[in-house]
CSV table of C-alpha atoms in Angstrom, one decimal:
chain,number,residue,atom,x,y,z
A,1,GLY,CA,-92.9,17.2,-76.1
A,2,HIS,CA,-89.3,18.1,-76.3
A,3,LEU,CA,-86.5,16.8,-78.5
A,4,LEU,CA,-83.0,17.9,-77.4
A,5,GLY,CA,-80.1,17.7,-79.7
A,6,VAL,CA,-82.0,17.9,-83.0
A,7,LYS,CA,-82.5,21.0,-85.0
A,8,HIS,CA,-85.9,21.3,-86.5
A,9,HIS,CA,-85.9,20.4,-90.1
A,10,ARG,CA,-88.0,18.7,-92.7
A,11,CYS,CA,-86.8,15.5,-94.4
A,12,LEU,CA,-88.5,14.8,-97.8
A,13,LEU,CA,-88.0,11.7,-99.8
A,14,SER,CA,-89.2,11.1,-103.4
A,15,GLN,CA,-92.3,9.0,-103.9
A,16,ARG,CA,-90.3,6.9,-106.5
A,17,ARG,CA,-87.3,4.7,-105.6
A,18,GLY,CA,-85.6,2.3,-107.9
A,19,GLY,CA,-88.5,2.5,-110.5
A,20,ARG,CA,-91.2,1.5,-108.0
A,21,MET,CA,-93.7,3.6,-106.2
A,22,LEU,CA,-93.7,3.7,-102.5
A,23,THR,CA,-96.9,3.8,-100.4
A,24,PRO,CA,-97.4,7.0,-98.4
A,25,TYR,CA,-96.6,5.1,-95.2
A,26,ALA,CA,-93.4,3.7,-96.7
A,27,ALA,CA,-92.3,7.2,-97.6
A,28,LEU,CA,-93.1,8.5,-94.1
A,29,GLU,CA,-91.4,5.5,-92.5
A,30,ALA,CA,-88.3,6.3,-94.6
A,31,ASP,CA,-88.5,10.0,-93.6
A,32,LEU,CA,-88.7,8.9,-89.9
A,33,ALA,CA,-85.8,6.5,-90.3
A,34,ALA,CA,-83.7,9.3,-91.8
A,35,LEU,CA,-84.4,11.2,-88.5
A,36,GLY,CA,-83.4,8.1,-86.5
A,37,LEU,CA,-87.0,7.2,-85.6
A,38,SER,CA,-89.1,4.1,-85.9
A,39,VAL,CA,-92.7,3.7,-85.0
A,40,ARG,CA,-95.2,0.9,-85.0
A,41,GLY,CA,-97.5,0.7,-88.1
A,42,ASP,CA,-100.7,1.0,-86.1
A,43,TRP,CA,-99.4,4.0,-84.3
A,44,LEU,CA,-98.3,5.6,-87.6
A,45,SER,CA,-101.7,4.9,-89.2
A,46,ALA,CA,-103.5,6.5,-86.3
A,47,SER,CA,-101.2,9.5,-86.3
A,48,VAL,CA,-101.5,10.0,-90.1
A,49,SER,CA,-105.3,9.7,-89.9
A,50,SER,CA,-105.4,12.6,-87.4
A,51,ALA,CA,-103.5,14.9,-89.7
A,52,ARG,CA,-105.4,17.4,-91.9
A,53,VAL,CA,-106.8,15.9,-95.0
A,54,GLY,CA,-104.9,17.0,-98.1
A,55,SER,CA,-101.8,17.9,-96.2
A,56,SER,CA,-98.4,17.6,-98.0
A,57,GLN,CA,-96.0,14.9,-97.0
A,58,ALA,CA,-93.9,17.4,-95.2
A,59,VAL,CA,-96.8,18.6,-93.1
A,60,VAL,CA,-97.9,15.1,-92.3
A,61,LEU,CA,-94.3,14.2,-91.3
A,62,GLU,CA,-94.1,17.3,-89.0
A,63,HIS,CA,-97.5,16.3,-87.5
A,64,VAL,CA,-96.2,12.7,-86.9
A,65,VAL,CA,-93.0,14.0,-85.3
A,66,VAL,CA,-94.9,16.4,-83.0
A,67,GLN,CA,-97.2,13.5,-81.9
A,68,LEU,CA,-94.1,11.3,-81.4
A,69,LEU,CA,-92.5,13.9,-79.1
A,70,ALA,CA,-95.6,13.8,-76.9
A,71,ALA,CA,-96.0,10.0,-77.0
A,72,ASP,CA,-94.4,7.4,-74.7
A,73,LEU,CA,-91.8,5.4,-76.7
A,74,ARG,CA,-92.9,2.3,-74.9
A,75,THR,CA,-96.3,2.5,-76.7
A,76,CYS,CA,-95.2,3.6,-80.2
A,77,ALA,CA,-91.6,2.6,-80.9
A,78,GLY,CA,-91.3,0.3,-83.9
A,79,ARG,CA,-88.0,-1.3,-83.1
A,80,PRO,CA,-85.2,-0.8,-80.5
A,81,SER,CA,-82.7,1.9,-81.4
A,82,LEU,CA,-80.2,0.6,-78.8
A,83,PRO,CA,-78.4,-2.6,-79.6
A,84,ALA,CA,-79.3,-5.6,-77.4
A,85,PHE,CA,-75.9,-5.6,-75.7
A,86,ALA,CA,-76.2,-2.0,-74.5
A,87,GLU,CA,-77.7,-3.0,-71.1
A,88,SER,CA,-74.9,-5.4,-70.3
A,89,ALA,CA,-71.8,-4.1,-72.1
A,90,THR,CA,-68.8,-3.4,-69.9
A,91,LYS,CA,-67.1,-0.9,-72.2
A,92,ALA,CA,-68.1,-0.1,-75.8
A,93,ARG,CA,-68.8,2.9,-78.0
A,94,LEU,CA,-72.1,2.8,-79.8
A,95,HIS,CA,-71.8,4.4,-83.2
A,96,GLY,CA,-74.7,6.5,-84.5
A,97,ALA,CA,-77.5,8.6,-83.2
A,98,PHE,CA,-80.1,7.2,-80.8
A,99,VAL,CA,-83.4,8.9,-79.9
A,100,LEU,CA,-84.1,8.0,-76.3
A,101,GLN,CA,-86.8,9.0,-73.9
A,102,LEU,CA,-86.0,10.5,-70.5
A,103,ASP,CA,-87.8,8.6,-67.7
A,104,ASP,CA,-86.0,10.2,-64.8
A,105,LEU,CA,-83.2,12.8,-64.3
A,106,VAL,CA,-81.7,13.4,-60.8
A,107,ASP,CA,-78.7,15.4,-59.6
A,108,VAL,CA,-76.9,12.7,-57.6
A,109,ALA,CA,-74.3,15.1,-56.4
A,110,ARG,CA,-76.8,16.5,-53.9
A,111,LYS,CA,-78.4,15.0,-50.9
A,112,ARG,CA,-82.0,14.0,-51.6
A,113,ASP,CA,-83.4,16.9,-49.5
A,114,GLU,CA,-81.1,19.4,-51.2
A,115,ARG,CA,-82.0,18.7,-54.8
A,116,GLU,CA,-83.4,21.6,-56.6
A,117,PRO,CA,-85.0,21.3,-60.0
A,118,ASN,CA,-83.0,24.0,-61.8
A,119,THR,CA,-79.4,23.5,-60.7
A,120,PRO,CA,-77.3,25.1,-63.4
A,121,ALA,CA,-74.6,23.1,-65.2
A,122,GLY,CA,-71.4,23.4,-63.3
A,123,LYS,CA,-68.7,21.6,-61.3
A,124,HIS,CA,-71.1,20.8,-58.4
A,125,ARG,CA,-73.7,19.0,-60.5
A,126,LEU,CA,-73.8,15.3,-61.6
A,127,LEU,CA,-77.0,14.3,-63.4
A,128,MET,CA,-78.0,10.7,-63.7
A,129,ALA,CA,-80.7,9.8,-66.2
A,130,ARG,CA,-82.8,6.8,-66.8
A,131,LEU,CA,-83.4,6.5,-70.6
A,132,THR,CA,-85.4,4.2,-72.8
A,133,ASP,CA,-85.7,3.5,-76.5
A,134,GLY,CA,-89.1,1.9,-75.8
A,135,PHE,CA,-87.7,-1.6,-75.5
A,136,SER,CA,-84.8,-1.4,-73.1
A,137,ALA,CA,-83.8,1.0,-70.3
A,138,VAL,CA,-80.3,2.3,-69.6
A,139,SER,CA,-78.8,4.7,-67.1
A,140,ALA,CA,-76.7,7.6,-68.2
A,141,ILE,CA,-74.4,10.0,-66.4
A,142,GLU,CA,-73.6,13.6,-67.4
A,143,TYR,CA,-69.8,13.5,-67.1
A,144,GLU,CA,-69.4,16.9,-68.8
A,145,PRO,CA,-71.8,19.7,-67.9
A,146,LEU,CA,-74.4,20.2,-70.6
A,147,ARG,CA,-76.3,23.4,-70.2
A,148,GLU,CA,-79.2,22.0,-72.2
A,149,LEU,CA,-79.8,19.5,-69.5
A,150,SER,CA,-81.6,20.4,-66.3
A,151,SER,CA,-83.0,18.3,-63.5
A,152,SER,CA,-86.3,20.1,-64.2
A,153,LEU,CA,-86.7,18.4,-67.7
A,154,PRO,CA,-90.0,16.5,-67.6
A,155,PRO,CA,-90.2,12.7,-68.1
A,156,GLY,CA,-91.0,12.0,-71.7
A,157,THR,CA,-88.5,14.5,-73.1
A,158,LYS,CA,-86.8,12.9,-76.1
A,159,LEU,CA,-82.9,13.2,-76.3
A,160,LEU,CA,-80.7,12.6,-79.2
A,161,VAL,CA,-77.6,10.8,-78.0
A,162,VAL,CA,-74.7,10.5,-80.5
A,163,ASN,CA,-71.9,8.0,-80.3
A,164,PRO,CA,-72.2,7.3,-76.6
A,165,VAL,CA,-69.7,5.3,-74.5
A,166,VAL,CA,-71.3,2.5,-72.6
A,167,ARG,CA,-69.8,1.3,-69.3
A,168,ARG,CA,-71.4,-1.4,-67.2
A,169,GLY,CA,-74.7,-1.1,-69.1
């Protein structure tokens, strides 16, 4: 799987918060939340059980994130990252970072039979993406060329979208 927009790093939290001990899953859920990720409990349990026995929390977290990058958000997302009004807002700025899954990416500036998978970013390209947080789907337009984006990105690629402007859902 791919995650664009996020530099690889480990996020560790203490096992003790406010004088109470957290369960290993609660600590992992907090680590994932710090990365802007939320997963279903049953999915997290299955992912953790497939990690090597005796692994540190950092190794288990990395294992879970790698599995999440390969997973379909529709089957593992714990809660929506997009607000409910995102699909219908006429004009709004969403504040924060949103991990979204790429379902489709097309260069709409080209005729259907002229579309090539690796059109470089430039003035003659206009990418339209269909994205999901696992619960709702939105369309996105590349209004400034981003060299990290290519129409050859596979469906399932995870994108980190920060402070997006929403127009007409």
